[in-house]
PDB file of C-alpha atoms in Angstrom:
ATOM      1  CA  MET B   1     103.936  99.500 180.294  1.00  0.00           C
ATOM      2  CA  ALA B   2     101.600  99.532 183.596  1.00  0.00           C
ATOM      3  CA  GLU B   3      98.754  97.057 182.567  1.00  0.00           C
ATOM      4  CA  ALA B   4     101.600  94.894 181.456  1.00  0.00           C
ATOM      5  CA  ALA B   5     102.991  94.714 185.203  1.00  0.00           C
ATOM      6  CA  PHE B   6      99.554  94.140 186.819  1.00  0.00           C
ATOM      7  CA  LEU B   7      99.318  91.122 184.185  1.00  0.00           C
ATOM      8  CA  ALA B   8     102.321  89.258 185.107  1.00  0.00           C
ATOM      9  CA  PRO B   9     101.786  88.516 187.990  1.00  0.00           C
ATOM     10  CA  ASN B  10      97.657  87.505 187.403  1.00  0.00           C
ATOM     11  CA  ALA B  11      99.232  85.452 184.722  1.00  0.00           C
ATOM     12  CA  ASP B  12     101.553  82.927 187.200  1.00  0.00           C
ATOM     13  CA  LEU B  13      98.565  83.125 189.872  1.00  0.00           C
ATOM     14  CA  LEU B  14      96.204  81.038 187.322  1.00  0.00           C
ATOM     15  CA  GLU B  15      98.677  78.755 186.411  1.00  0.00           C
ATOM     16  CA  TRP B  16      98.986  77.807 190.004  1.00  0.00           C
ATOM     17  CA  PRO B  17      95.734  75.629 190.053  1.00  0.00           C
ATOM     18  CA  LYS B  18      97.387  73.495 187.097  1.00  0.00           C
ATOM     19  CA  LYS B  19     100.451  72.856 188.975  1.00  0.00           C
ATOM     20  CA  ASP B  20      98.087  72.401 192.373  1.00  0.00           C
ATOM     21  CA  LYS B  21      98.009  69.064 193.869  1.00  0.00           C
ATOM     22  CA  ARG B  22      94.207  68.382 193.835  1.00  0.00           C
ATOM     23  CA  ARG B  23      91.417  65.557 193.495  1.00  0.00           C
ATOM     24  CA  PHE B  24      88.086  65.530 194.533  1.00  0.00           C
ATOM     25  CA  LEU B  25      87.876  64.593 198.299  1.00  0.00           C
ATOM     26  CA  HIS B  26      83.775  63.942 199.091  1.00  0.00           C
ATOM     27  CA  VAL B  27      80.549  65.841 197.952  1.00  0.00           C
ATOM     28  CA  VAL B  28      77.948  66.704 201.029  1.00  0.00           C
ATOM     29  CA  TYR B  29      74.560  66.825 200.577  1.00  0.00           C
ATOM     30  CA  ARG B  30      71.858  66.162 203.722  1.00  0.00           C
ATOM     31  CA  VAL B  31      69.779  63.235 204.490  1.00  0.00           C
ATOM     32  CA  GLY B  32      66.874  63.234 207.127  1.00  0.00           C
ATOM     33  CA  ASP B  33      67.941  59.694 208.702  1.00  0.00           C
ATOM     34  CA  LEU B  34      71.348  58.887 208.581  1.00  0.00           C
ATOM     35  CA  ASP B  35      70.665  55.201 209.278  1.00  0.00           C
ATOM     36  CA  ARG B  36      68.684  54.524 206.857  1.00  0.00           C
ATOM     37  CA  THR B  37      70.517  55.952 204.195  1.00  0.00           C
ATOM     38  CA  ILE B  38      74.045  54.222 205.858  1.00  0.00           C
ATOM     39  CA  LYS B  39      71.573  51.230 205.303  1.00  0.00           C
ATOM     40  CA  PHE B  40      70.939  51.931 201.797  1.00  0.00           C
ATOM     41  CA  TYR B  41      73.984  52.656 200.718  1.00  0.00           C
ATOM     42  CA  THR B  42      75.973  50.381 202.199  1.00  0.00           C
ATOM     43  CA  GLU B  43      73.417  47.088 201.253  1.00  0.00           C
ATOM     44  CA  CYS B  44      71.749  48.550 197.870  1.00  0.00           C
ATOM     45  CA  PHE B  45      75.611  49.828 196.603  1.00  0.00           C
ATOM     46  CA  GLY B  46      78.364  47.728 198.849  1.00  0.00           C
ATOM     47  CA  MET B  47      79.428  51.241 199.998  1.00  0.00           C
ATOM     48  CA  LYS B  48      81.314  51.045 203.615  1.00  0.00           C
ATOM     49  CA  LEU B  49      80.790  53.197 206.452  1.00  0.00           C
ATOM     50  CA  LEU B  50      84.116  54.639 206.698  1.00  0.00           C
ATOM     51  CA  ARG B  51      83.201  57.049 210.088  1.00  0.00           C
ATOM     52  CA  LYS B  52      80.841  58.678 211.551  1.00  0.00           C
ATOM     53  CA  ARG B  53      80.489  61.536 213.944  1.00  0.00           C
ATOM     54  CA  ASP B  54      77.920  63.352 216.329  1.00  0.00           C
ATOM     55  CA  VAL B  55      78.459  67.136 217.353  1.00  0.00           C
ATOM     56  CA  PRO B  56      75.870  67.781 219.459  1.00  0.00           C
ATOM     57  CA  GLU B  57      76.554  71.461 220.270  1.00  0.00           C
ATOM     58  CA  GLU B  58      76.068  72.243 216.605  1.00  0.00           C
ATOM     59  CA  LYS B  59      73.102  69.544 216.615  1.00  0.00           C
ATOM     60  CA  TYR B  60      74.120  67.787 213.464  1.00  0.00           C
ATOM     61  CA  SER B  61      75.542  64.307 212.414  1.00  0.00           C
ATOM     62  CA  ASN B  62      78.007  63.431 209.707  1.00  0.00           C
ATOM     63  CA  ALA B  63      78.320  60.007 207.901  1.00  0.00           C
ATOM     64  CA  PHE B  64      81.629  59.328 205.439  1.00  0.00           C
ATOM     65  CA  LEU B  65      80.546  56.573 203.133  1.00  0.00           C
ATOM     66  CA  GLY B  66      82.615  55.059 199.729  1.00  0.00           C
ATOM     67  CA  PHE B  67      84.185  52.832 197.895  1.00  0.00           C
ATOM     68  CA  GLY B  68      87.980  52.547 199.206  1.00  0.00           C
ATOM     69  CA  PRO B  69      89.632  55.259 202.122  1.00  0.00           C
ATOM     70  CA  GLU B  70      88.918  58.723 201.977  1.00  0.00           C
ATOM     71  CA  ASP B  71      93.135  59.165 201.291  1.00  0.00           C
ATOM     72  CA  SER B  72      92.717  57.363 198.370  1.00  0.00           C
ATOM     73  CA  ASN B  73      88.804  57.424 196.895  1.00  0.00           C
ATOM     74  CA  PHE B  74      86.314  59.873 196.448  1.00  0.00           C
ATOM     75  CA  VAL B  75      83.705  59.680 199.018  1.00  0.00           C
ATOM     76  CA  VAL B  76      79.977  61.323 200.428  1.00  0.00           C
ATOM     77  CA  GLU B  77      79.725  62.903 203.391  1.00  0.00           C
ATOM     78  CA  LEU B  78      75.885  63.015 204.658  1.00  0.00           C
ATOM     79  CA  THR B  79      74.988  65.527 206.842  1.00  0.00           C
ATOM     80  CA  TYR B  80      72.183  65.368 209.748  1.00  0.00           C
ATOM     81  CA  ASN B  81      70.598  68.196 211.207  1.00  0.00           C
ATOM     82  CA  TYR B  82      68.951  67.451 214.438  1.00  0.00           C
ATOM     83  CA  GLY B  83      64.850  67.325 213.720  1.00  0.00           C
ATOM     84  CA  VAL B  84      65.006  67.776 210.033  1.00  0.00           C
ATOM     85  CA  SER B  85      63.437  64.942 208.266  1.00  0.00           C
ATOM     86  CA  SER B  86      63.372  65.938 204.474  1.00  0.00           C
ATOM     87  CA  TYR B  87      64.944  68.421 202.268  1.00  0.00           C
ATOM     88  CA  ASP B  88      64.027  70.432 198.773  1.00  0.00           C
ATOM     89  CA  ILE B  89      66.803  68.857 195.821  1.00  0.00           C
ATOM     90  CA  GLY B  90      65.402  72.010 193.718  1.00  0.00           C
ATOM     91  CA  SER B  91      65.715  71.532 189.871  1.00  0.00           C
ATOM     92  CA  GLY B  92      69.465  72.281 189.878  1.00  0.00           C
ATOM     93  CA  PHE B  93      70.961  68.665 190.400  1.00  0.00           C
ATOM     94  CA  GLY B  94      71.048  65.978 189.015  1.00  0.00           C
ATOM     95  CA  HIS B  95      72.626  62.995 190.277  1.00  0.00           C
ATOM     96  CA  PHE B  96      75.533  61.463 191.500  1.00  0.00           C
ATOM     97  CA  ALA B  97      77.020  58.479 189.534  1.00  0.00           C
ATOM     98  CA  ILE B  98      78.793  54.596 190.871  1.00  0.00           C
ATOM     99  CA  ALA B  99      80.302  52.910 187.814  1.00  0.00           C
ATOM    100  CA  SER B 100      79.776  48.656 187.779  1.00  0.00           C
ATOM    101  CA  GLN B 101      80.615  46.256 186.143  1.00  0.00           C
ATOM    102  CA  ASP B 102      77.367  44.293 185.943  1.00  0.00           C
ATOM    103  CA  VAL B 103      74.406  47.083 186.281  1.00  0.00           C
ATOM    104  CA  TYR B 104      72.211  44.492 185.669  1.00  0.00           C
ATOM    105  CA  LYS B 105      73.043  42.294 189.067  1.00  0.00           C
ATOM    106  CA  LEU B 106      73.704  45.482 190.203  1.00  0.00           C
ATOM    107  CA  VAL B 107      69.702  46.829 190.135  1.00  0.00           C
ATOM    108  CA  GLU B 108      68.604  43.257 190.650  1.00  0.00           C
ATOM    109  CA  ASP B 109      70.370  43.714 194.643  1.00  0.00           C
ATOM    110  CA  ILE B 110      68.584  47.046 194.875  1.00  0.00           C
ATOM    111  CA  ARG B 111      65.106  46.269 194.121  1.00  0.00           C
ATOM    112  CA  ALA B 112      65.668  43.275 196.285  1.00  0.00           C
ATOM    113  CA  LYS B 113      66.524  45.281 199.483  1.00  0.00           C
ATOM    114  CA  GLY B 114      63.448  47.353 198.019  1.00  0.00           C
ATOM    115  CA  GLY B 115      65.198  50.127 196.444  1.00  0.00           C
ATOM    116  CA  SER B 116      63.635  52.238 193.518  1.00  0.00           C
ATOM    117  CA  ILE B 117      64.552  51.786 190.093  1.00  0.00           C
ATOM    118  CA  THR B 118      63.306  54.808 188.090  1.00  0.00           C
ATOM    119  CA  ARG B 119      65.361  53.279 184.784  1.00  0.00           C
ATOM    120  CA  GLU B 120      65.840  49.893 184.125  1.00  0.00           C
ATOM    121  CA  PRO B 121      69.156  48.865 182.837  1.00  0.00           C
ATOM    122  CA  GLY B 122      69.802  49.347 178.971  1.00  0.00           C
ATOM    123  CA  PRO B 123      71.851  50.545 176.766  1.00  0.00           C
ATOM    124  CA  VAL B 124      71.692  54.645 176.538  1.00  0.00           C
ATOM    125  CA  LYS B 125      69.390  55.977 173.417  1.00  0.00           C
ATOM    126  CA  GLY B 126      71.906  55.707 170.130  1.00  0.00           C
ATOM    127  CA  GLY B 127      74.459  54.246 171.988  1.00  0.00           C
ATOM    128  CA  SER B 128      76.415  51.506 173.430  1.00  0.00           C
ATOM    129  CA  SER B 129      76.978  52.135 177.149  1.00  0.00           C
ATOM    130  CA  VAL B 130      74.504  49.757 179.192  1.00  0.00           C
ATOM    131  CA  ILE B 131      73.161  52.554 182.103  1.00  0.00           C
ATOM    132  CA  ALA B 132      70.015  52.525 184.993  1.00  0.00           C
ATOM    133  CA  PHE B 133      68.831  55.002 187.596  1.00  0.00           C
ATOM    134  CA  ALA B 134      68.176  54.658 190.994  1.00  0.00           C
ATOM    135  CA  LYS B 135      66.774  57.096 193.866  1.00  0.00           C
ATOM    136  CA  ASP B 136      67.943  57.025 197.949  1.00  0.00           C
ATOM    137  CA  PRO B 137      65.544  57.321 200.356  1.00  0.00           C
ATOM    138  CA  ASP B 138      65.535  61.033 200.340  1.00  0.00           C
ATOM    139  CA  GLY B 139      65.604  61.387 196.734  1.00  0.00           C
ATOM    140  CA  TYR B 140      68.032  61.365 195.483  1.00  0.00           C
ATOM    141  CA  ILE B 141      69.312  60.229 191.902  1.00  0.00           C
ATOM    142  CA  PHE B 142      71.916  57.856 190.920  1.00  0.00           C
ATOM    143  CA  GLU B 143      73.188  57.006 187.208  1.00  0.00           C
ATOM    144  CA  LEU B 144      74.234  53.151 187.629  1.00  0.00           C
ATOM    145  CA  ILE B 145      76.883  52.809 184.470  1.00  0.00           C
ATOM    146  CA  GLN B 146      78.416  50.052 183.584  1.00  0.00           C
ATOM    147  CA  ARG B 147      82.213  49.616 183.394  1.00  0.00           C
ATOM    148  CA  GLY B 148      85.213  47.643 183.229  1.00  0.00           C
ATOM    149  CA  PRO B 149      87.366  47.552 186.537  1.00  0.00           C
ATOM    150  CA  THR B 150      88.095  51.030 188.325  1.00  0.00           C
ATOM    151  CA  PRO B 151      89.783  52.043 190.539  1.00  0.00           C
ATOM    152  CA  GLU B 152      87.072  55.436 191.877  1.00  0.00           C
ATOM    153  CA  PRO B 153      83.391  53.514 191.753  1.00  0.00           C
ATOM    154  CA  LEU B 154      81.689  56.555 192.924  1.00  0.00           C
ATOM    155  CA  CYS B 155      82.228  58.657 189.594  1.00  0.00           C
ATOM    156  CA  GLN B 156      80.363  61.824 188.922  1.00  0.00           C
ATOM    157  CA  VAL B 157      78.449  64.458 190.298  1.00  0.00           C
ATOM    158  CA  MET B 158      76.071  66.098 187.502  1.00  0.00           C
ATOM    159  CA  LEU B 159      75.026  69.774 187.664  1.00  0.00           C
ATOM    160  CA  ARG B 160      73.044  71.957 185.975  1.00  0.00           C
ATOM    161  CA  VAL B 161      74.625  74.943 184.613  1.00  0.00           C
ATOM    162  CA  GLY B 162      72.835  78.478 182.710  1.00  0.00           C
ATOM    163  CA  ASP B 163      75.923  78.601 180.535  1.00  0.00           C
ATOM    164  CA  LEU B 164      78.004  76.043 179.900  1.00  0.00           C
ATOM    165  CA  GLU B 165      80.943  77.436 177.761  1.00  0.00           C
ATOM    166  CA  ARG B 166      80.969  80.057 181.206  1.00  0.00           C
ATOM    167  CA  SER B 167      80.928  77.296 183.543  1.00  0.00           C
ATOM    168  CA  ILE B 168      83.840  75.356 181.437  1.00  0.00           C
ATOM    169  CA  LYS B 169      86.001  78.651 181.912  1.00  0.00           C
ATOM    170  CA  PHE B 170      84.994  78.683 185.551  1.00  0.00           C
ATOM    171  CA  TYR B 171      86.065  75.357 186.244  1.00  0.00           C
ATOM    172  CA  GLU B 172      89.106  75.868 184.313  1.00  0.00           C
ATOM    173  CA  LYS B 173      90.973  78.836 185.517  1.00  0.00           C
ATOM    174  CA  ALA B 174      89.571  78.799 188.947  1.00  0.00           C
ATOM    175  CA  LEU B 175      90.152  74.958 189.994  1.00  0.00           C
ATOM    176  CA  GLY B 176      92.777  73.312 187.126  1.00  0.00           C
ATOM    177  CA  MET B 177      90.208  71.038 185.943  1.00  0.00           C
ATOM    178  CA  ARG B 178      90.271  69.936 181.861  1.00  0.00           C
ATOM    179  CA  LEU B 179      87.638  69.530 179.933  1.00  0.00           C
ATOM    180  CA  LEU B 180      87.513  65.518 179.195  1.00  0.00           C
ATOM    181  CA  LYS B 181      84.409  65.455 176.776  1.00  0.00           C
ATOM    182  CA  LYS B 182      82.014  67.402 175.380  1.00  0.00           C
ATOM    183  CA  VAL B 183      78.685  66.395 174.239  1.00  0.00           C
ATOM    184  CA  ASP B 184      75.782  67.893 172.282  1.00  0.00           C
ATOM    185  CA  ARG B 185      72.725  65.885 172.170  1.00  0.00           C
ATOM    186  CA  PRO B 186      70.327  67.956 170.170  1.00  0.00           C
ATOM    187  CA  GLU B 187      67.452  66.083 169.863  1.00  0.00           C
ATOM    188  CA  TYR B 188      67.264  65.636 173.285  1.00  0.00           C
ATOM    189  CA  LYS B 189      68.241  69.442 173.628  1.00  0.00           C
ATOM    190  CA  TYR B 190      70.867  69.846 176.051  1.00  0.00           C
ATOM    191  CA  THR B 191      74.964  69.809 175.873  1.00  0.00           C
ATOM    192  CA  LEU B 192      77.190  68.379 178.854  1.00  0.00           C
ATOM    193  CA  ALA B 193      80.530  69.072 180.038  1.00  0.00           C
ATOM    194  CA  MET B 194      82.584  66.395 181.783  1.00  0.00           C
ATOM    195  CA  MET B 195      85.614  67.917 184.021  1.00  0.00           C
ATOM    196  CA  GLY B 196      87.592  66.503 185.949  1.00  0.00           C
ATOM    197  CA  TYR B 197      91.584  65.699 186.726  1.00  0.00           C
ATOM    198  CA  ALA B 198      92.123  62.580 185.301  1.00  0.00           C
ATOM    199  CA  ASP B 199      90.558  60.100 182.130  1.00  0.00           C
ATOM    200  CA  GLU B 200      87.228  59.737 182.743  1.00  0.00           C
ATOM    201  CA  LEU B 201      87.371  56.096 182.999  1.00  0.00           C
ATOM    202  CA  GLU B 202      89.869  56.214 186.177  1.00  0.00           C
ATOM    203  CA  THR B 203      88.128  59.364 188.492  1.00  0.00           C
ATOM    204  CA  THR B 204      85.493  61.349 189.795  1.00  0.00           C
ATOM    205  CA  VAL B 205      84.365  64.109 187.261  1.00  0.00           C
ATOM    206  CA  LEU B 206      81.914  66.847 187.165  1.00  0.00           C
ATOM    207  CA  GLU B 207      79.232  66.749 184.748  1.00  0.00           C
ATOM    208  CA  LEU B 208      77.809  70.046 183.657  1.00  0.00           C
ATOM    209  CA  THR B 209      74.934  70.302 181.732  1.00  0.00           C
ATOM    210  CA  TYR B 210      72.927  72.814 180.259  1.00  0.00           C
ATOM    211  CA  ASN B 211      69.635  72.283 178.741  1.00  0.00           C
ATOM    212  CA  TYR B 212      68.569  74.798 175.791  1.00  0.00           C
ATOM    213  CA  GLY B 213      67.200  77.920 176.910  1.00  0.00           C
ATOM    214  CA  VAL B 214      67.562  77.241 180.819  1.00  0.00           C
ATOM    215  CA  THR B 215      69.489  79.834 182.470  1.00  0.00           C
ATOM    216  CA  GLU B 216      68.581  79.279 186.096  1.00  0.00           C
ATOM    217  CA  TYR B 217      67.592  76.610 188.527  1.00  0.00           C
ATOM    218  CA  THR B 218      66.120  76.555 191.649  1.00  0.00           C
ATOM    219  CA  LYS B 219      69.342  74.694 194.499  1.00  0.00           C
ATOM    220  CA  GLY B 220      67.077  73.612 197.005  1.00  0.00           C
ATOM    221  CA  ASN B 221      68.419  73.085 200.416  1.00  0.00           C
ATOM    222  CA  ALA B 222      69.562  69.441 200.549  1.00  0.00           C
ATOM    223  CA  TYR B 223      72.518  69.514 197.539  1.00  0.00           C
ATOM    224  CA  ALA B 224      75.363  71.927 199.551  1.00  0.00           C
ATOM    225  CA  GLN B 225      78.934  71.486 198.143  1.00  0.00           C
ATOM    226  CA  VAL B 226      82.039  69.343 196.069  1.00  0.00           C
ATOM    227  CA  ALA B 227      85.373  69.353 198.443  1.00  0.00           C
ATOM    228  CA  ILE B 228      88.516  69.457 196.528  1.00  0.00           C
ATOM    229  CA  GLY B 229      92.263  69.102 197.880  1.00  0.00           C
ATOM    230  CA  THR B 230      95.020  71.654 197.329  1.00  0.00           C
ATOM    231  CA  ASP B 231      98.450  72.129 198.523  1.00  0.00           C
ATOM    232  CA  ASP B 232      97.988  75.903 199.474  1.00  0.00           C
ATOM    233  CA  VAL B 233      94.260  77.190 200.245  1.00  0.00           C
ATOM    234  CA  TYR B 234      95.746  80.973 200.402  1.00  0.00           C
ATOM    235  CA  LYS B 235      96.738  80.629 196.479  1.00  0.00           C
ATOM    236  CA  SER B 236      93.997  78.904 195.549  1.00  0.00           C
ATOM    237  CA  ALA B 237      91.938  81.672 197.116  1.00  0.00           C
ATOM    238  CA  GLU B 238      93.931  84.614 195.202  1.00  0.00           C
ATOM    239  CA  VAL B 239      92.533  82.683 191.512  1.00  0.00           C
ATOM    240  CA  ILE B 240      89.592  82.484 192.559  1.00  0.00           C
ATOM    241  CA  LYS B 241      88.976  86.061 193.047  1.00  0.00           C
ATOM    242  CA  LEU B 242      90.209  86.734 189.901  1.00  0.00           C
ATOM    243  CA  VAL B 243      88.549  84.385 188.375  1.00  0.00           C
ATOM    244  CA  ASN B 244      85.353  85.750 190.563  1.00  0.00           C
ATOM    245  CA  GLN B 245      86.088  89.232 188.738  1.00  0.00           C
ATOM    246  CA  GLU B 246      85.953  87.740 185.423  1.00  0.00           C
ATOM    247  CA  LEU B 247      83.589  85.467 185.272  1.00  0.00           C
ATOM    248  CA  GLY B 248      81.233  85.513 188.057  1.00  0.00           C
ATOM    249  CA  GLY B 249      80.703  83.827 190.763  1.00  0.00           C
ATOM    250  CA  LYS B 250      81.716  85.108 194.987  1.00  0.00           C
ATOM    251  CA  ILE B 251      84.089  83.453 197.966  1.00  0.00           C
ATOM    252  CA  THR B 252      81.898  82.633 200.585  1.00  0.00           C
ATOM    253  CA  ARG B 253      84.175  81.615 203.361  1.00  0.00           C
ATOM    254  CA  GLN B 254      87.756  83.102 203.056  1.00  0.00           C
ATOM    255  CA  ALA B 255      91.060  81.531 203.317  1.00  0.00           C
ATOM    256  CA  GLY B 256      91.705  80.100 206.839  1.00  0.00           C
ATOM    257  CA  PRO B 257      91.512  77.161 209.456  1.00  0.00           C
ATOM    258  CA  LEU B 258      88.337  76.426 210.727  1.00  0.00           C
ATOM    259  CA  PRO B 259      87.653  76.940 214.404  1.00  0.00           C
ATOM    260  CA  GLY B 260      87.821  73.964 216.565  1.00  0.00           C
ATOM    261  CA  ILE B 261      88.973  71.839 213.855  1.00  0.00           C
ATOM    262  CA  GLY B 262      92.531  74.016 212.493  1.00  0.00           C
ATOM    263  CA  THR B 263      92.079  72.003 208.974  1.00  0.00           C
ATOM    264  CA  LYS B 264      92.449  75.496 206.237  1.00  0.00           C
ATOM    265  CA  ILE B 265      89.441  75.680 204.094  1.00  0.00           C
ATOM    266  CA  VAL B 266      88.602  78.566 201.739  1.00  0.00           C
ATOM    267  CA  SER B 267      84.801  77.868 200.043  1.00  0.00           C
ATOM    268  CA  PHE B 268      82.966  79.792 196.883  1.00  0.00           C
ATOM    269  CA  LEU B 269      80.486  79.836 194.936  1.00  0.00           C
ATOM    270  CA  ASP B 270      80.386  79.676 190.928  1.00  0.00           C
ATOM    271  CA  PRO B 271      78.577  81.846 188.708  1.00  0.00           C
ATOM    272  CA  ASP B 272      75.721  79.550 188.635  1.00  0.00           C
ATOM    273  CA  GLY B 273      76.027  79.686 192.519  1.00  0.00           C
ATOM    274  CA  TRP B 274      76.857  76.162 193.125  1.00  0.00           C
ATOM    275  CA  LYS B 275      79.398  75.342 196.630  1.00  0.00           C
ATOM    276  CA  THR B 276      83.143  74.234 195.950  1.00  0.00           C
ATOM    277  CA  VAL B 277      85.475  73.704 199.454  1.00  0.00           C
ATOM    278  CA  LEU B 278      88.967  73.788 199.127  1.00  0.00           C
ATOM    279  CA  VAL B 279      90.416  71.783 201.207  1.00  0.00           C
ATOM    280  CA  ASP B 280      94.279  71.927 202.638  1.00  0.00           C
ATOM    281  CA  ASN B 281      95.595  68.840 202.100  1.00  0.00           C
ATOM    282  CA  ALA B 282      98.452  68.259 204.509  1.00  0.00           C
ATOM    283  CA  ASP B 283      95.213  69.284 206.971  1.00  0.00           C
ATOM    284  CA  PHE B 284      93.112  66.909 205.681  1.00  0.00           C
ATOM    285  CA  GLN B 285      95.306  63.709 206.006  1.00  0.00           C
ATOM    286  CA  LYS B 286      95.778  64.471 209.719  1.00  0.00           C
ATOM    287  CA  GLU B 287      92.667  65.253 210.199  1.00  0.00           C
ATOM    288  CA  LEU B 288      91.840  61.633 208.780  1.00  0.00           C
ATOM    289  CA  GLU B 289      95.043  59.957 211.078  1.00  0.00           C
ATOM    290  CA  HIS B 290      92.788  61.448 214.046  1.00  0.00           C
ATOM    291  CA  GLN B 291      89.554  59.701 213.743  1.00  0.00           C
TER     292      GLN B 291
END
């Protein structure tokens, strides 16, 4: 009886992520030359510089870029730490992805601006989807995917994981994501899962990839985290604590306001050590309004 009483509130709590108003806000990573990367993303990818901030007391600068405003679109948050010109991307980070109506034209534009193409445009092996791969000045890989018009061109963050079933459960339970698609490619020895909050063609997704037999990857110090909006940071943190107990991972910053900014967040690691930050939706909106 006591056990049933204990499980009931937990069961209610675990329903919260599915009811919460969540969306991908931005992905954070480090670059060695902020102006160089801004120039590359705006000229080669067609992104817009949305805002830039310098925090000299902490010795870093940020730039936010994307294909639409931050209050409705997923964007990249680039971090430049004073005096640091290069980073180790590690073996675990995979790529970002950009959807384009004409990948061949996009590749031409990137090449004309001096960008590096690591896979020429063409259909994927055994399929009809047209893709290409480009590398930015810091070595981050961008998959370019040919698609019809989409409200979210910045459409994927791909990370490698050591146990796909565990990761799927983690992102479903801790973050309320849905498993949108799972693809096993035994001929190439990998399985992937697309996780997200809406249809894969309409929004940003997290692409988790498991390479047969590989359970651990190096993280490097380049890629940082994904930020996701929530209506209640404290309630979300309680859910994460429960899921951490079951599946692994840990909270790295307890729920509460950030000093000097006031925006409430909670940050945590998944079982593979990938970091996510949940950001209070109302606070995030206020932050954007005061730029």
